[in-house]
Coordinates of C-alpha atoms and ligand atoms in Angstrom, one line a residue:
Chain A
M1 CA -26.1 -104.4 -0.4
D2 CA -27.3 -101.8 2.0
R3 CA -30.3 -101.5 -0.2
D4 CA -30.9 -105.3 0.3
L5 CA -30.6 -104.8 4.0
A6 CA -33.0 -101.9 4.0
E7 CA -35.4 -104.1 2.1
V8 CA -35.2 -107.0 4.5
E9 CA -35.5 -104.7 7.5
R10 CA -38.7 -103.2 5.9
E11 CA -40.1 -106.7 5.4
I12 CA -39.4 -107.6 9.0
A13 CA -41.1 -104.5 10.2
D14 CA -44.1 -105.3 8.0
L15 CA -44.4 -108.8 9.4
R16 CA -44.1 -107.5 12.9
R17 CA -47.0 -105.1 12.3
I18 CA -49.1 -107.9 10.8
T19 CA -48.3 -110.1 13.8
T20 CA -49.6 -107.5 16.3
T21 CA -52.6 -106.1 14.2
Q22 CA -53.9 -109.3 12.8
Q23 CA -52.9 -111.7 15.5
M24 CA -51.0 -114.0 13.1
N25 CA -48.0 -116.0 14.1
L26 CA -45.3 -115.2 11.7
G27 CA -42.4 -116.0 14.1
E28 CA -40.7 -118.4 11.8
Q29 CA -40.7 -116.1 8.8
I30 CA -39.5 -113.2 11.0
A31 CA -36.7 -115.3 12.4
A32 CA -35.5 -116.3 8.9
L33 CA -35.5 -112.7 7.7
E34 CA -33.6 -111.7 10.9
A35 CA -31.0 -114.2 10.1
R36 CA -30.7 -112.9 6.6
A37 CA -30.5 -109.3 7.8
E38 CA -27.7 -110.3 10.3
R39 CA -25.7 -112.0 7.5
L40 CA -26.0 -108.9 5.4
R41 CA -25.0 -106.7 8.3
E42 CA -21.9 -108.8 8.8
E43 CA -21.0 -108.7 5.2
I44 CA -21.3 -104.9 5.1
A45 CA -19.3 -104.7 8.3
R46 CA -16.5 -106.8 6.8
H47 CA -16.3 -105.0 3.5
P48 CA -18.2 -101.7 3.6
T49 CA -18.3 -99.8 0.3
A50 CA -17.3 -96.2 0.3
W51 CA -21.0 -95.2 0.4
Q52 CA -21.7 -97.6 3.3
R53 CA -18.8 -96.0 5.1
V54 CA -20.3 -92.6 4.5
Q55 CA -23.5 -93.9 6.2
L56 CA -21.4 -95.4 9.1
A57 CA -19.5 -92.1 9.5
R58 CA -22.8 -90.2 9.7
H59 CA -24.5 -92.8 12.0
A60 CA -26.7 -91.1 14.7
E61 CA -25.5 -93.5 17.4
R62 CA -21.8 -92.9 16.7
P63 CA -19.8 -91.6 19.7
R64 CA -19.9 -87.8 20.0
I65 CA -17.2 -85.3 21.1
G66 CA -18.4 -85.5 24.7
D67 CA -17.7 -89.2 24.8
Y68 CA -14.1 -88.7 23.7
I69 CA -13.5 -85.8 26.0
A70 CA -14.8 -87.8 29.0
A71 CA -12.6 -90.7 28.2
L72 CA -9.5 -88.7 27.2
T73 CA -9.3 -86.0 29.9
S74 CA -9.9 -85.3 33.5
E75 CA -10.9 -81.9 34.9
F76 CA -12.1 -80.8 31.5
L77 CA -12.9 -77.1 31.5
E78 CA -15.0 -75.9 28.6
L79 CA -14.2 -72.4 27.4
H80 CA -16.8 -70.3 25.7
G81 CA -16.9 -67.5 23.1
D82 CA -14.7 -66.0 20.5
R83 CA -14.3 -62.7 22.4
A84 CA -15.7 -60.8 19.4
F85 CA -19.2 -61.9 18.5
G86 CA -20.5 -64.9 20.4
D87 CA -20.3 -68.5 21.5
D88 CA -20.9 -71.2 18.9
P89 CA -22.4 -74.4 20.3
A90 CA -21.4 -76.2 17.1
M91 CA -17.8 -76.1 18.3
I92 CA -16.5 -77.2 21.7
A93 CA -13.2 -76.0 23.0
G94 CA -11.5 -76.3 26.4
L95 CA -8.6 -77.5 28.5
G96 CA -8.3 -80.8 30.2
M97 CA -5.7 -83.1 31.8
V98 CA -4.4 -85.9 29.6
D99 CA -2.0 -88.2 31.3
G100 CA -1.4 -85.6 34.1
R101 CA -0.5 -82.8 31.6
P102 CA -2.8 -80.0 30.4
A103 CA -4.0 -80.2 26.8
A104 CA -6.5 -78.2 24.7
I105 CA -9.3 -80.1 23.1
V106 CA -11.3 -78.5 20.3
G107 CA -13.9 -80.2 18.0
H108 CA -17.2 -80.2 16.2
A109 CA -20.2 -80.9 18.4
K110 CA -23.0 -83.0 16.7
G111 CA -26.0 -83.6 18.9
R112 CA -27.3 -86.8 20.3
D113 CA -30.9 -86.2 19.3
T114 CA -32.8 -83.8 17.1
R115 CA -33.2 -81.2 19.8
E116 CA -29.5 -81.1 20.6
N117 CA -28.6 -81.2 16.9
I118 CA -30.7 -78.2 16.2
A119 CA -29.2 -76.4 19.1
R120 CA -25.7 -77.3 17.9
R121 CA -26.5 -76.6 14.2
F122 CA -25.6 -80.3 13.5
G123 CA -22.0 -79.6 14.3
M124 CA -21.6 -77.1 11.4
P125 CA -19.8 -74.1 12.8
N126 CA -20.2 -70.4 12.2
P127 CA -17.1 -68.2 12.0
E128 CA -17.2 -67.6 15.8
G129 CA -16.8 -71.4 16.2
Y130 CA -13.5 -71.3 14.3
R131 CA -12.4 -68.2 16.1
K132 CA -13.2 -69.7 19.5
A133 CA -11.2 -72.9 18.5
L134 CA -8.3 -70.8 17.4
R135 CA -8.4 -68.7 20.6
V136 CA -8.1 -71.8 22.7
M137 CA -5.4 -73.3 20.5
T138 CA -3.4 -70.1 20.8
L139 CA -3.9 -70.3 24.6
A140 CA -2.6 -73.9 24.5
A141 CA 0.6 -72.8 22.7
K142 CA 1.1 -70.1 25.3
L143 CA 0.8 -72.7 28.1
R144 CA 3.0 -75.1 26.2
A145 CA 0.2 -77.6 26.1
P146 CA -0.6 -79.8 23.0
V147 CA -3.8 -79.5 21.0
V148 CA -6.1 -82.3 20.1
T149 CA -8.8 -81.6 17.5
L150 CA -11.8 -83.9 17.0
I151 CA -13.3 -83.6 13.5
D152 CA -16.9 -84.6 12.8
T153 CA -18.9 -82.2 10.6
A154 CA -20.7 -82.1 7.3
G155 CA -19.0 -78.8 6.8
A156 CA -18.9 -75.1 7.9
F157 CA -22.4 -73.8 8.1
P158 CA -23.6 -72.2 4.8
G159 CA -25.7 -69.5 6.3
K160 CA -26.4 -65.8 5.8
E161 CA -24.9 -64.7 9.1
A162 CA -21.9 -67.0 8.6
E163 CA -21.1 -65.1 5.4
E164 CA -21.7 -61.7 7.0
R165 CA -19.3 -62.6 9.8
G166 CA -16.6 -63.9 7.4
Q167 CA -16.7 -67.7 7.3
S168 CA -13.9 -67.6 4.7
E169 CA -11.7 -65.4 6.8
A170 CA -12.3 -67.4 10.0
I171 CA -11.2 -70.7 8.3
A172 CA -8.3 -69.0 6.4
R173 CA -7.0 -67.4 9.6
S174 CA -7.3 -70.7 11.5
L175 CA -5.3 -72.5 8.8
L176 CA -2.6 -69.8 8.8
E177 CA -2.2 -69.8 12.6
M178 CA -2.4 -73.6 12.9
A179 CA 0.4 -73.8 10.3
R180 CA 2.7 -72.0 12.7
L181 CA 1.2 -72.9 16.1
R182 CA 4.1 -73.5 18.4
T183 CA 2.8 -76.6 20.1
P184 CA 1.9 -80.2 18.8
I185 CA -1.4 -80.7 17.1
V186 CA -2.9 -84.2 16.9
A187 CA -6.1 -84.3 14.8
V188 CA -8.7 -87.1 14.7
I189 CA -11.4 -87.5 12.1
T190 CA -14.0 -89.4 14.1
G191 CA -16.9 -89.3 11.7
E192 CA -17.5 -86.9 8.8
G193 CA -14.6 -84.9 7.5
G194 CA -16.6 -82.5 5.5
S195 CA -14.4 -80.3 3.3
G196 CA -13.2 -76.8 4.5
G197 CA -15.3 -77.0 7.6
A198 CA -13.3 -80.1 8.7
L199 CA -9.9 -78.8 7.6
G200 CA -10.5 -75.6 9.4
I201 CA -9.4 -77.4 12.6
G202 CA -7.5 -80.1 10.8
L203 CA -4.1 -78.7 10.0
C204 CA -1.9 -80.9 12.2
D205 CA 1.3 -82.8 12.9
V206 CA -0.4 -86.2 13.1
L207 CA -3.7 -87.0 11.4
L208 CA -5.6 -90.0 12.8
M209 CA -8.7 -91.3 11.2
M210 CA -11.2 -93.9 12.4
E211 CA -11.7 -96.9 10.1
H212 CA -15.1 -95.9 8.8
A213 CA -14.7 -92.1 8.9
V214 CA -14.6 -90.2 5.7
Y215 CA -12.7 -87.1 4.6
S216 CA -13.7 -85.4 1.4
V217 CA -13.6 -82.2 -0.6
I218 CA -17.3 -82.3 -1.2
S219 CA -20.2 -84.5 -0.1
P220 CA -21.0 -87.4 -2.4
E221 CA -24.5 -86.0 -2.9
G222 CA -23.0 -82.6 -3.8
C223 CA -20.5 -84.2 -6.1
A224 CA -23.2 -86.3 -7.9
A225 CA -25.4 -83.3 -8.2
I226 CA -22.6 -81.3 -9.9
L227 CA -21.3 -84.1 -12.1
W228 CA -24.5 -85.8 -13.2
R229 CA -27.2 -83.4 -12.0
D230 CA -28.4 -86.4 -10.0
G231 CA -27.9 -86.5 -6.2
S232 CA -29.1 -90.1 -6.1
R233 CA -25.9 -91.2 -7.8
A234 CA -24.1 -90.4 -4.5
P235 CA -22.9 -94.0 -4.0
E236 CA -20.9 -93.7 -7.3
A237 CA -19.5 -90.3 -6.3
A238 CA -18.5 -91.7 -2.9
E239 CA -16.5 -94.4 -4.7
A240 CA -14.9 -91.9 -7.2
L241 CA -13.9 -89.4 -4.5
R242 CA -11.6 -91.9 -2.7
L243 CA -12.7 -90.5 0.7
T244 CA -12.1 -93.6 2.9
A245 CA -9.4 -93.9 5.6
H246 CA -7.6 -96.6 3.5
D247 CA -7.6 -94.4 0.4
L248 CA -6.3 -91.4 2.3
A249 CA -3.6 -93.5 4.0
E250 CA -2.5 -94.6 0.5
F251 CA -2.2 -90.9 -0.5
G252 CA -0.1 -90.1 2.5
I253 CA -2.7 -87.9 4.0
V254 CA -3.7 -90.0 7.0
D255 CA -0.9 -91.1 9.4
E256 CA -2.8 -93.8 11.3
I257 CA -6.1 -95.6 10.9
I258 CA -7.9 -96.4 14.2
P259 CA -9.7 -99.7 13.9
E260 CA -13.4 -99.7 14.8
P261 CA -15.4 -102.5 16.5
P262 CA -17.1 -105.0 14.1
G263 CA -20.1 -103.2 12.4
G264 CA -18.8 -99.7 13.3
A265 CA -18.2 -97.5 16.2
H266 CA -21.9 -97.2 17.1
R267 CA -22.1 -100.9 17.8
H268 CA -19.6 -100.8 20.7
R269 CA -19.1 -97.2 21.6
D270 CA -16.9 -97.7 24.6
D271 CA -14.5 -99.8 22.6
A272 CA -14.4 -97.3 19.8
V273 CA -13.7 -94.4 22.2
A274 CA -11.0 -96.4 24.0
A275 CA -9.2 -97.1 20.7
V276 CA -9.2 -93.4 19.9
V277 CA -8.0 -92.4 23.3
E278 CA -5.2 -94.9 23.2
S279 CA -4.0 -93.7 19.8
V280 CA -4.2 -90.0 20.8
R281 CA -2.3 -90.5 24.0
R282 CA 0.4 -92.5 22.2
H283 CA 0.9 -89.7 19.6
L284 CA 0.8 -86.9 22.2
A285 CA 3.6 -88.6 24.1
A286 CA 5.6 -89.0 20.9
C287 CA 5.1 -85.3 19.9
A288 CA 6.1 -84.2 23.4
R289 CA 9.5 -85.6 22.8
R290 CA 10.1 -83.6 19.7
P291 CA 11.8 -80.2 19.8
E292 CA 9.4 -77.3 18.9
E293 CA 11.5 -76.1 15.9
S294 CA 11.7 -79.4 14.2
L295 CA 8.0 -79.9 14.9
I296 CA 7.0 -76.8 12.9
A297 CA 9.5 -77.6 10.2
A298 CA 8.1 -81.1 9.8
R299 CA 4.6 -79.7 9.7
Y300 CA 5.6 -77.5 6.8
E301 CA 7.2 -80.5 5.0
K302 CA 4.2 -82.7 5.7
Y303 CA 1.8 -80.4 3.8
R304 CA 4.3 -79.1 1.3
R305 CA 4.6 -82.6 -0.1
I306 CA 0.9 -83.2 -0.5
G307 CA -0.4 -83.2 -4.1
R308 CA 0.5 -84.9 -7.4
V309 CA 2.2 -82.8 -10.1
R310 CA 4.7 -83.6 -12.8
R311 CA 6.8 -81.6 -15.2
G312 CA 5.2 -81.6 -18.6
S313 CA 6.3 -80.6 -22.0
A314 CA 7.3 -76.9 -22.4
E315 CA 5.0 -76.7 -25.4
A316 CA 1.8 -77.6 -23.4
A317 CA 3.0 -75.3 -20.7
G318 CA 3.3 -72.3 -22.9
T319 CA 6.9 -71.5 -22.2
T320 CA 7.5 -71.1 -25.9
P321 CA 5.9 -68.1 -27.6
A322 CA 3.8 -70.2 -30.0
A323 CA 2.5 -72.6 -27.4
G324 CA -1.0 -71.3 -27.2
G325 CA -1.4 -71.2 -31.0
Q326 CA 0.0 -74.7 -31.5
A327 CA -2.4 -76.2 -29.0
E328 CA -5.3 -75.4 -31.3
Chain B
M1 CA -4.2 -53.4 -23.4
L2 CA -3.4 -56.0 -25.9
N3 CA -0.1 -54.5 -26.7
W4 CA 1.1 -55.1 -23.2
L5 CA 0.6 -58.8 -23.4
P6 CA 3.7 -60.8 -22.6
R7 CA 2.6 -63.5 -25.0
P8 CA 0.2 -62.1 -27.6
K9 CA -0.5 -65.4 -29.4
H10 CA -1.6 -67.0 -26.2
A11 CA -4.3 -64.4 -25.6
A12 CA -5.3 -64.7 -29.2
A13 CA -5.8 -68.4 -28.7
A14 CA -7.9 -67.8 -25.7
R15 CA -10.0 -65.2 -27.4
R16 CA -11.0 -67.5 -30.2
D17 CA -13.3 -69.3 -27.9
I18 CA -15.4 -66.3 -27.0
P19 CA -18.4 -66.1 -29.3
A20 CA -17.0 -64.2 -32.2
G21 CA -19.4 -61.3 -32.4
L22 CA -18.6 -57.7 -32.8
W23 CA -21.0 -56.9 -29.9
V24 CA -21.1 -58.2 -26.4
K25 CA -24.2 -58.1 -24.3
C26 CA -23.5 -56.8 -20.8
P27 CA -24.8 -59.2 -18.2
R28 CA -25.7 -56.4 -15.8
C29 CA -27.2 -53.6 -17.9
A30 CA -28.1 -55.8 -20.9
N31 CA -26.8 -53.2 -23.2
L32 CA -24.9 -54.3 -26.3
V33 CA -21.3 -53.0 -26.1
Y34 CA -19.0 -52.9 -29.1
R35 CA -16.4 -55.5 -28.4
K36 CA -13.4 -53.3 -29.3
E37 CA -14.7 -50.6 -27.0
L38 CA -15.0 -53.1 -24.2
E39 CA -11.4 -54.3 -24.7
R40 CA -10.1 -50.7 -24.9
G41 CA -11.9 -50.0 -21.6
L42 CA -10.2 -52.8 -19.7
R43 CA -13.3 -54.9 -20.2
V44 CA -15.3 -52.6 -17.9
C45 CA -18.8 -51.9 -19.3
P46 CA -18.8 -48.2 -20.6
R47 CA -22.5 -48.0 -19.8
C48 CA -22.8 -49.4 -16.2
G49 CA -19.2 -50.1 -15.0
F50 CA -19.7 -53.8 -14.8
H51 CA -16.3 -55.5 -14.6
H52 CA -16.2 -58.4 -17.1
R53 CA -13.8 -61.2 -16.2
L54 CA -10.2 -60.9 -17.3
S55 CA -8.0 -63.9 -18.3
A56 CA -4.9 -64.4 -16.3
Q57 CA -2.8 -63.1 -19.3
D58 CA -4.8 -59.9 -19.6
R59 CA -4.7 -59.5 -15.8
L60 CA -0.9 -59.6 -15.7
A61 CA -0.7 -57.4 -18.8
L62 CA -2.9 -54.9 -17.1
V63 CA -0.9 -54.5 -13.9
L64 CA 2.7 -55.4 -14.7
D65 CA 5.3 -53.2 -16.3
R66 CA 5.6 -54.0 -19.9
G67 CA 8.2 -56.8 -20.6
S68 CA 8.8 -57.3 -16.9
F69 CA 7.0 -60.6 -16.5
V70 CA 9.0 -63.8 -16.3
E71 CA 6.9 -67.0 -16.0
T72 CA 7.9 -69.7 -13.5
D73 CA 6.8 -73.3 -13.2
G74 CA 4.8 -73.0 -16.4
D75 CA 5.4 -76.7 -17.2
L76 CA 3.7 -78.2 -14.1
E77 CA 0.9 -80.5 -15.0
P78 CA -1.7 -82.4 -12.9
Q79 CA -1.7 -86.1 -12.5
D80 CA -4.8 -88.2 -12.1
P81 CA -4.4 -89.7 -8.6
L82 CA -8.0 -90.7 -8.2
G83 CA -8.4 -92.1 -11.7
F84 CA -11.4 -89.8 -11.8
V85 CA -14.0 -90.2 -14.6
D86 CA -17.2 -88.2 -14.9
E87 CA -18.5 -87.5 -18.4
Q88 CA -14.9 -87.9 -19.5
P89 CA -11.6 -88.9 -17.8
Y90 CA -9.9 -86.1 -15.8
P91 CA -6.8 -86.0 -18.0
A92 CA -9.1 -85.5 -21.1
R93 CA -10.9 -82.7 -19.3
V94 CA -7.6 -81.0 -18.5
A95 CA -6.5 -81.3 -22.1
E96 CA -9.7 -79.8 -23.3
Y97 CA -9.3 -76.7 -21.0
R98 CA -5.8 -76.3 -22.2
R99 CA -7.0 -76.0 -25.7
R100 CA -9.9 -73.8 -24.7
T101 CA -7.8 -71.3 -22.6
G102 CA -4.3 -71.6 -24.1
Q103 CA -3.2 -71.9 -20.4
A104 CA -1.5 -75.0 -18.9
E105 CA -3.4 -74.7 -15.6
A106 CA -5.7 -72.5 -13.5
I107 CA -2.9 -70.2 -12.4
V108 CA 0.0 -68.4 -14.1
T109 CA 2.9 -67.5 -11.8
G110 CA 6.1 -65.6 -12.2
T111 CA 7.9 -62.4 -11.3
G112 CA 7.5 -58.9 -12.5
T113 CA 7.4 -55.3 -11.6
V114 CA 4.5 -52.8 -11.0
E115 CA 5.6 -49.2 -11.5
G116 CA 9.1 -50.4 -10.9
A117 CA 8.4 -52.3 -7.7
R118 CA 9.3 -56.0 -7.8
A119 CA 6.9 -58.7 -6.8
V120 CA 6.3 -62.4 -7.2
V121 CA 2.9 -62.7 -8.8
G122 CA 0.2 -65.3 -9.6
A123 CA -2.9 -64.8 -11.6
M124 CA -5.7 -67.3 -11.5
E125 CA -7.5 -68.3 -14.7
F126 CA -11.2 -68.7 -14.0
G127 CA -11.7 -70.1 -17.5
F128 CA -9.6 -73.1 -16.6
M129 CA -12.0 -75.5 -14.8
G130 CA -13.4 -72.6 -12.8
G131 CA -10.0 -71.6 -11.5
S132 CA -10.2 -74.6 -9.3
L133 CA -7.5 -75.3 -6.7
G134 CA -5.9 -78.6 -7.6
S135 CA -2.4 -79.9 -7.0
V136 CA -0.7 -77.8 -9.6
V137 CA -2.3 -74.5 -8.4
G138 CA -1.4 -75.4 -4.8
E139 CA 2.2 -76.3 -5.8
K140 CA 2.6 -73.1 -7.9
I141 CA 1.3 -70.9 -5.1
A142 CA 3.5 -72.6 -2.5
R143 CA 6.6 -72.2 -4.8
S144 CA 5.7 -68.6 -5.4
A145 CA 5.5 -68.0 -1.6
D146 CA 8.9 -69.7 -1.2
R147 CA 10.3 -67.6 -4.0
A148 CA 8.9 -64.4 -2.5
R149 CA 10.5 -65.3 0.8
D150 CA 13.9 -66.0 -0.8
H151 CA 13.9 -62.7 -2.6
R152 CA 12.0 -60.8 0.0
W153 CA 9.6 -59.5 -2.7
P154 CA 5.9 -59.2 -1.8
L155 CA 3.7 -61.9 -3.2
V156 CA 0.7 -60.7 -5.1
L157 CA -2.1 -63.1 -5.9
F158 CA -5.0 -62.3 -8.3
V159 CA -7.7 -64.7 -7.2
A160 CA -10.5 -66.0 -9.4
S161 CA -11.8 -69.4 -8.3
G162 CA -14.9 -71.3 -7.5
G163 CA -12.9 -73.4 -4.9
A164 CA -11.3 -76.8 -4.7
R165 CA -11.0 -79.2 -7.7
M166 CA -13.4 -82.1 -7.2
Q167 CA -11.5 -84.3 -9.6
E168 CA -8.5 -84.4 -7.3
G169 CA -10.6 -85.2 -4.2
T170 CA -9.1 -84.8 -0.7
L171 CA -5.7 -84.0 -2.2
S172 CA -7.3 -80.9 -3.6
L173 CA -8.9 -80.0 -0.3
L174 CA -5.4 -80.3 1.3
Q175 CA -4.0 -77.7 -1.1
M176 CA -5.7 -75.2 1.2
A177 CA -3.3 -76.5 4.0
K178 CA -0.3 -76.7 1.7
T179 CA -0.7 -73.1 0.6
S180 CA -1.3 -72.1 4.2
V181 CA 2.0 -73.5 5.5
A182 CA 3.8 -71.7 2.7
V183 CA 2.0 -68.4 3.4
A184 CA 2.8 -68.9 7.2
R185 CA 6.5 -69.2 6.4
L186 CA 6.3 -66.1 4.2
A187 CA 4.6 -64.2 7.0
D188 CA 7.2 -65.4 9.6
A189 CA 9.9 -64.1 7.2
G190 CA 8.3 -60.6 7.3
V191 CA 7.3 -60.5 3.6
A192 CA 3.8 -59.2 2.7
L193 CA 1.1 -61.1 0.9
V194 CA -1.3 -59.0 -1.2
T195 CA -4.4 -60.6 -2.5
V196 CA -6.7 -59.1 -5.2
L197 CA -10.0 -60.8 -5.1
C198 CA -11.7 -60.9 -8.5
D199 CA -15.0 -62.4 -9.6
P200 CA -15.6 -65.0 -8.2
T201 CA -13.6 -65.9 -5.1
T202 CA -15.4 -68.6 -3.2
G203 CA -15.1 -72.0 -1.4
G204 CA -11.8 -73.4 -0.4
V205 CA -9.8 -70.7 -2.1
A206 CA -11.7 -67.9 -0.3
A207 CA -11.1 -69.9 2.9
S208 CA -7.4 -70.1 2.4
F209 CA -4.9 -67.8 0.7
A210 CA -7.4 -65.3 -0.5
F211 CA -8.2 -64.2 3.0
Q212 CA -4.7 -64.8 4.4
G213 CA -3.5 -61.6 2.7
D214 CA -1.9 -58.8 4.8
I215 CA -3.6 -56.4 2.4
I216 CA -6.8 -57.6 0.7
I217 CA -8.4 -55.7 -2.1
A218 CA -11.2 -56.6 -4.5
E219 CA -12.6 -55.6 -7.9
P220 CA -16.0 -53.9 -7.9
G221 CA -19.0 -56.2 -8.0
A222 CA -16.9 -59.4 -7.5
L223 CA -18.7 -62.3 -5.9
I224 CA -16.8 -63.2 -2.7
G225 CA -17.9 -65.8 -0.1
F226 CA -17.4 -69.2 1.4
A227 CA -20.7 -70.9 0.4
G228 CA -22.3 -70.2 -3.0
P229 CA -25.5 -68.1 -2.9
R230 CA -27.6 -71.0 -4.2
V231 CA -26.4 -73.3 -1.4
I232 CA -27.2 -70.6 1.2
E233 CA -30.7 -70.0 -0.2
Q234 CA -31.4 -73.7 -0.1
T235 CA -30.2 -73.9 3.5
I236 CA -32.0 -70.9 4.9
R237 CA -35.0 -71.2 2.6
Q238 CA -35.1 -67.6 1.7
K239 CA -33.8 -65.3 -1.0
L240 CA -30.6 -63.4 -0.3
P241 CA -30.8 -59.6 -0.5
D242 CA -29.3 -57.8 -3.6
G243 CA -25.6 -57.2 -3.3
F244 CA -25.1 -60.0 -0.8
Q245 CA -21.5 -61.4 -1.0
T246 CA -20.3 -58.6 -3.4
A247 CA -17.0 -56.9 -2.9
E248 CA -18.8 -53.8 -1.6
F249 CA -20.7 -56.0 0.9
L250 CA -17.5 -57.4 2.2
L251 CA -15.8 -54.0 2.5
Q252 CA -18.8 -52.8 4.5
H253 CA -18.4 -55.8 6.8
G254 CA -14.8 -55.2 7.4
F255 CA -13.2 -58.0 5.4
L256 CA -11.5 -56.0 2.7
D257 CA -9.1 -53.1 2.7
A258 CA -10.5 -51.5 -0.5
V259 CA -12.6 -52.1 -3.6
V260 CA -10.5 -50.8 -6.4
P261 CA -11.9 -50.1 -9.9
R262 CA -9.8 -51.8 -12.7
A263 CA -8.6 -48.5 -14.1
E264 CA -6.9 -47.7 -10.8
L265 CA -5.6 -51.2 -10.0
R266 CA -2.1 -50.8 -11.4
A267 CA -1.5 -47.5 -9.5
T268 CA -3.0 -48.9 -6.3
L269 CA -0.8 -52.0 -6.5
G270 CA 2.3 -49.9 -7.2
R271 CA 1.6 -47.9 -4.1
I272 CA 1.0 -51.0 -2.0
L273 CA 4.2 -52.6 -3.2
R274 CA 6.2 -49.5 -2.4
L275 CA 4.6 -49.4 1.1
A276 CA 4.8 -53.1 1.8
N277 CA 8.4 -53.6 0.7
A278 CA 10.1 -55.4 3.6
P279 CA 13.7 -54.5 4.3
A280 CA 16.2 -57.4 4.1
D281 CA 17.0 -56.9 7.7
P282 CA 15.5 -54.5 10.3
G283 CA 18.7 -52.4 10.4
A284 CA 18.5 -51.6 6.7
A285 CA 15.1 -49.9 7.0
G286 CA 16.4 -46.3 7.5
T287 CA 19.3 -46.5 5.0
G288 CA 17.3 -46.5 1.9
A289 CA 19.1 -49.7 0.9
Q290 CA 15.9 -51.2 -0.4
G291 CA 14.8 -48.1 -2.2
W292 CA 11.3 -46.7 -2.2
G293 CA 9.9 -47.0 -5.7
E294 CA 13.2 -46.9 -7.4
P295 CA 14.5 -50.2 -8.5
T296 CA 17.7 -51.1 -6.7
D297 CA 20.6 -53.2 -7.8
R298 CA 18.6 -56.3 -7.0
A299 CA 16.5 -55.6 -10.0
D300 CA 19.4 -56.7 -12.2
E301 CA 19.5 -60.1 -10.6
P302 CA 18.5 -62.9 -13.0
P303 CA 14.9 -63.9 -12.5
P304 CA 14.4 -66.9 -10.2
A305 CA 13.9 -70.1 -12.0
Ligands
LIG1 ZN1 -23.2 -52.8 -18.5

């Protein structure tokens, strides 16, 4: 359906060009096509496919971390640097007042335009980004302030320097420390939840996810390239990966889905941001009432439960000496 | 090495799949090596020192005291929560890898001793869907961490994995978080995690328990990294230098404690386990109640189920 829409939009653009270059009056045809495009847009908005949600999650006009920080906090103070190597503009971290109490906010920073995107590496952090985030989260725990993480990245940056400076170690360390961080962590997937680069700031007590956000172990394009050696089969892969908020709520991974305005967050940014802020404030207030010890214990239980295994036959499992041979 | 195998028939089944020649071509030096000579030499190339991959069974046989291994959770099987189908349905793929490797899943876990020192151990099987981290691997590692914590025995994980298991989607990604909460509890209890990074250790596995070790060692030449070399080359549009993302490269950059040749692995692990043996309570440290190297009375306890 999004292909149909793209087709109609192309036709409209063609007709407009003809109108201006050849001085023909094609207003009626254009109006008819516009109406058709609008019907398609509404249809997509009502029932987006997994692949359409991927497009919505990546939409260039979607709210960015700055929009959420501005609406959620007052007196936001951005903190810079990992105190070891450098400052990563792909990750924003700082302290701000939320409902009159200090909180730490960390999150991926995609840009508003190409220039900012290049400067911020499209929100794909290097190790120092994760180390900065962890430094600020640790500070929050020390100050008894909760942590809000805002997730929107295609993944951790797959670069040469990232490997030299220990991308794996940075994410692994972040996960280990977030698992035992002695303060509440509320995480929101606002757009793209791209694999380990998203999870690197995503271990939490409450996971919120915007209606059209996605959270996946691999990009649909990457999945299709591996499975079928054909990246163009990404729409199929998106469906198979079960990466939508509704799928993940069903699996018990997502705690609450934040509704988006009709057509997606980019259509009415202020409304979308307000819905996220409302949900985050409500969950921060609920977390604040929970004793620290039970919070950490519940965090352990939350993740310890995730996964689907069953006890199989001893034969298949190889607990009998002849198991391997019999399996032939 | 074969005589040490806890379950010889298993390994025999796994072997059957390797092209049945008398000679093996070494991928590094391209020399033909007599298969028996390679096996006798711990699958290290006698010409160039290349460390060929080891199965989980052979790995455990290499490092554990003979007869000390007791497998745990060997009967855990994956489900198919996504109903995932590529060229074949996920359950069929799992069944195929079971036949091919003789292993139930991509990790074998249990308890055992190395030079008399007790440990909870897990060895990943790269031959089983690339050692990918699915629900079963995550669950077995989490249970192993819990068991290590209960017994106060160090946890030793031999890592060989390409990362998360695509066929289990986001549930697979979150096994990184699941193993992390279990490792965090182990750390808070004051029990050591030792990871041995074998070829390859990449993706979500590198970015979770592999690099959460208190002591991290690796095998010579092992590929270790977050992103695969091909992905990096596509991103930066240039060739990576020779030796990039090898164990030696990581040692040089400060991310490993040591690169240990296979022939020295058992002795090195024995030493690590003696040194990293946490006392049951801080007061017991000076009393020798835990023993250093000598098995104590706790060695007679029945193995954990
Ligand atoms: Zn060789």
